[in-house]
Coordinates of C-alpha atoms and ligand atoms in Angstrom, one line a residue:
X142 CA -124.1 21.4 -40.0
X143 CA -121.7 24.1 -39.4
X144 CA -120.5 26.5 -42.0
X145 CA -117.2 28.6 -41.0
X146 CA -116.2 31.3 -43.3
X147 CA -112.6 32.4 -43.7
X148 CA -111.6 35.3 -46.1
X149 CA -108.2 34.3 -47.5
X150 CA -105.4 35.9 -49.7
X151 CA -105.0 39.3 -51.6
X152 CA -108.4 38.3 -53.7
X153 CA -110.6 38.4 -50.3
X154 CA -111.8 34.8 -51.6
X155 CA -114.2 32.9 -48.9
X156 CA -113.0 29.7 -47.8
X157 CA -115.7 27.6 -46.2
X158 CA -115.0 24.7 -43.6
X159 CA -118.4 22.7 -43.7
X160 CA -118.6 20.0 -40.7
X161 CA -121.3 17.8 -39.6
X162 CA -122.0 18.4 -36.1
X163 CA -122.6 14.7 -35.3
X164 CA -119.7 12.8 -37.1
X165 CA -117.4 16.0 -37.0
X166 CA -116.6 15.1 -40.4
X167 CA -115.6 18.0 -42.8
X168 CA -115.4 19.2 -46.1
X169 CA -112.8 22.2 -47.2
X170 CA -114.2 24.4 -50.0
X171 CA -112.1 26.2 -51.9
X172 CA -108.6 26.2 -50.1
X173 CA -107.5 29.8 -50.5
X174 CA -105.2 30.0 -47.6
X175 CA -101.7 31.4 -49.0
X176 CA -99.7 32.5 -46.1
X177 CA -98.3 31.0 -43.0
X178 CA -100.8 33.0 -40.6
X179 CA -103.8 31.8 -43.2
X180 CA -102.9 28.2 -43.0
X181 CA -102.2 28.0 -39.4
X182 CA -105.6 29.7 -38.5
X183 CA -107.7 27.2 -40.8
X184 CA -105.3 24.4 -39.1
X185 CA -106.3 25.8 -35.6
X186 CA -109.8 25.8 -36.4
X187 CA -110.0 22.2 -37.5
X188 CA -107.6 20.6 -34.6
X189 CA -109.9 23.2 -32.1
X190 CA -113.0 21.6 -33.2
X191 CA -112.0 17.9 -33.3
X192 CA -112.4 17.6 -37.2
X193 CA -111.4 15.2 -39.5
X194 CA -111.3 16.6 -43.2
X195 CA -112.8 14.0 -45.2
X196 CA -113.0 16.3 -48.6
X197 CA -111.3 18.8 -50.3
X198 CA -113.5 20.3 -52.9
X199 CA -113.2 23.2 -55.4
X200 CA -116.2 25.2 -57.1
X201 CA -113.6 26.2 -59.7
X202 CA -109.9 26.3 -60.3
X203 CA -109.0 29.7 -60.4
X204 CA -105.9 31.1 -58.5
X205 CA -107.5 32.3 -55.3
X206 CA -109.7 29.2 -55.1
X207 CA -106.8 26.8 -55.2
X208 CA -104.0 28.7 -53.8
X209 CA -104.3 26.7 -50.5
X210 CA -104.8 23.0 -51.9
X211 CA -101.1 21.9 -51.6
X212 CA -101.3 22.9 -47.7
X213 CA -104.6 21.3 -47.1
X214 CA -103.6 18.3 -48.9
X215 CA -100.4 17.7 -47.4
X216 CA -101.9 18.7 -43.6
X217 CA -105.0 16.7 -43.8
X218 CA -104.1 13.8 -46.3
X219 CA -106.9 14.8 -48.8
X220 CA -106.8 15.5 -52.5
X221 CA -108.2 18.2 -54.1
X222 CA -111.7 17.3 -56.3
X223 CA -113.2 19.4 -59.3
X224 CA -114.9 19.4 -62.7
X225 CA -112.3 18.4 -65.4
X226 CA -113.1 21.2 -67.4
X227 CA -111.4 23.2 -65.3
X228 CA -108.2 21.3 -64.9
X229 CA -106.6 23.4 -67.5
X230 CA -106.3 26.3 -65.1
X231 CA -104.1 24.2 -63.1
X232 CA -101.4 24.4 -65.6
X233 CA -101.8 28.3 -65.9
X234 CA -101.2 28.7 -62.3
X235 CA -97.4 29.3 -62.1
X236 CA -97.6 32.0 -64.4
X237 CA -100.6 33.7 -62.9
X238 CA -99.1 33.6 -59.5
X239 CA -96.0 35.3 -60.7
X240 CA -98.7 37.8 -62.6
X241 CA -100.3 38.6 -59.6
X242 CA -97.4 39.1 -57.5
X243 CA -97.5 35.8 -55.2
X244 CA -94.6 34.3 -56.8
X245 CA -92.6 31.6 -54.5
X246 CA -95.7 29.3 -54.3
X247 CA -95.3 25.8 -55.6
X248 CA -96.8 24.3 -58.5
X249 CA -100.8 23.6 -58.2
X250 CA -101.9 20.8 -56.5
X251 CA -102.8 18.0 -58.7
X252 CA -106.6 16.7 -58.7
X253 CA -107.3 13.7 -56.8
X254 CA -110.8 13.1 -58.6
X255 CA -113.4 14.5 -61.0
X256 CA -116.7 15.5 -59.5
X257 CA -119.2 14.9 -62.3
X258 CA -121.7 17.5 -63.1
X259 CA -124.6 16.3 -61.1
X260 CA -122.3 14.0 -58.6
X261 CA -122.7 13.6 -55.2
X262 CA -120.2 14.7 -52.2
X263 CA -120.7 12.7 -49.0
X264 CA -118.9 13.6 -46.0
X265 CA -120.3 12.5 -42.5
X266 CA -124.4 12.4 -42.8
X267 CA -124.1 15.6 -45.4
X268 CA -124.1 15.2 -49.3
X269 CA -124.0 17.7 -51.4
X270 CA -125.4 17.6 -54.9
X271 CA -122.7 19.5 -57.6
X272 CA -124.7 21.4 -59.9
X273 CA -122.5 22.9 -63.4
X274 CA -122.9 26.2 -63.9
X275 CA -120.2 27.2 -66.5
X276 CA -119.9 30.6 -67.8
X277 CA -117.5 32.3 -65.2
X278 CA -115.2 29.3 -65.6
X279 CA -116.3 26.0 -68.1
X280 CA -116.1 23.7 -64.9
X281 CA -117.8 25.8 -62.2
X282 CA -119.5 23.7 -59.9
X283 CA -122.4 25.1 -57.2
X284 CA -122.7 22.3 -54.3
X285 CA -126.3 22.3 -53.0
X286 CA -127.1 20.7 -49.6
X287 CA -130.8 20.1 -50.0
X288 CA -131.6 19.3 -46.3
X289 CA -130.2 22.7 -44.8
X290 CA -131.0 24.7 -47.8
X291 CA -127.3 25.7 -48.4
X292 CA -125.8 26.8 -51.9
X293 CA -122.1 27.0 -52.3
X294 CA -121.7 29.2 -55.2
X295 CA -118.0 29.7 -55.8
X296 CA -118.0 33.0 -58.2
X297 CA -121.1 32.1 -60.2
X298 CA -123.4 33.9 -58.0
X299 CA -122.7 37.2 -55.8
X300 CA -125.0 39.4 -54.0
X301 CA -126.0 41.6 -56.5
X302 CA -123.8 40.2 -59.1
X303 CA -122.4 37.6 -60.9
X304 CA -119.0 36.1 -61.9
X305 CA -116.8 37.9 -64.4
X306 CA -116.7 36.1 -67.8
X307 CA -113.9 37.8 -69.4
X308 CA -111.3 35.1 -68.3
X309 CA -110.2 31.8 -70.2
X310 CA -113.2 30.1 -71.6
X311 CA -115.5 32.5 -69.6
X312 CA -119.3 32.8 -71.3
X313 CA -121.7 35.4 -70.1
X314 CA -124.6 34.0 -71.9
X315 CA -124.0 30.3 -70.6
X316 CA -123.4 32.0 -67.1
X317 CA -127.0 33.8 -67.1
X318 CA -128.4 30.6 -68.4
X319 CA -127.1 28.6 -66.1
X320 CA -127.8 30.7 -63.4
X321 CA -131.7 31.3 -64.3
X322 CA -132.1 27.3 -65.4
X323 CA -130.2 25.7 -62.6
X324 CA -130.1 27.7 -59.5
X325 CA -133.4 30.2 -59.7
X326 CA -135.4 26.8 -59.9
X327 CA -134.2 26.4 -55.8
X328 CA -136.4 27.1 -53.1
X329 CA -136.1 31.1 -52.5
X330 CA -134.8 30.7 -48.8
X331 CA -131.7 29.0 -50.0
X332 CA -128.5 30.2 -48.4
X333 CA -126.4 31.0 -50.7
X334 CA -122.3 31.0 -49.9
X335 CA -120.3 32.9 -52.7
X336 CA -116.7 32.9 -53.6
X337 CA -116.3 36.3 -52.3
X338 CA -118.3 38.9 -50.3
X339 CA -121.7 38.2 -48.1
X340 CA -123.9 35.2 -48.4
X341 CA -127.2 36.0 -49.8
X342 CA -130.5 33.7 -51.1
X343 CA -131.8 32.7 -54.0
X344 CA -135.1 35.1 -53.5
X345 CA -133.0 38.1 -52.7
X346 CA -131.1 37.7 -55.9
X347 CA -134.3 36.9 -57.8
X348 CA -135.6 40.1 -56.9
X349 CA -132.6 42.5 -56.6
X350 CA -129.8 41.2 -58.8
X351 CA -129.4 43.2 -61.8
X352 CA -127.8 41.3 -63.9
X353 CA -130.5 39.0 -63.9
Ligands
ZN553 ZN1 -113.1 32.7 -60.1
ZN554 ZN1 -112.7 33.9 -57.1

């Protein structure tokens, strides 16, 4: 499994392309590519490595994580998938885009399919298990690959921090409970790829995260 990280849009959001080295199938997680330069960089990477985009999945549906969905959907013929409890955020996309000065973007790309809270997402020989950890947003999902010990945490957990809970339908207690009960039970060596900032591990956060 290969993980390629892109840092996109004014929010410095991490977009991941996760590919299966055997089949060359890949999943794009949280397509945040906003301008032409960002869009060409992800397209170039996918073409140069002869990858086939099999899934376009979202940890959650905040603006900075979905603003590249239209491009990836159109370019590679896939539809975004996410938890249904975050779908209301797509209706807020246009107003938020204007508020954050990225007006001119088209309406949010509609979802093609819902991911259930303990659902599985497969591409090539890789299977992610979805873990529902609400609180940053009501439909926040983490994607866990047990065989490689990898977790894509979206904005649930960061190195030394947690997601903010002051956005629509955020809930601090729910977020803390979810991280403690659903993420801190994973093996300590699990590598955590966050929605912003550097990677971390479950073991590191158990010791050093001041919120937990
Ligand atoms: Zn977010
Ligand atoms: Zn974010």
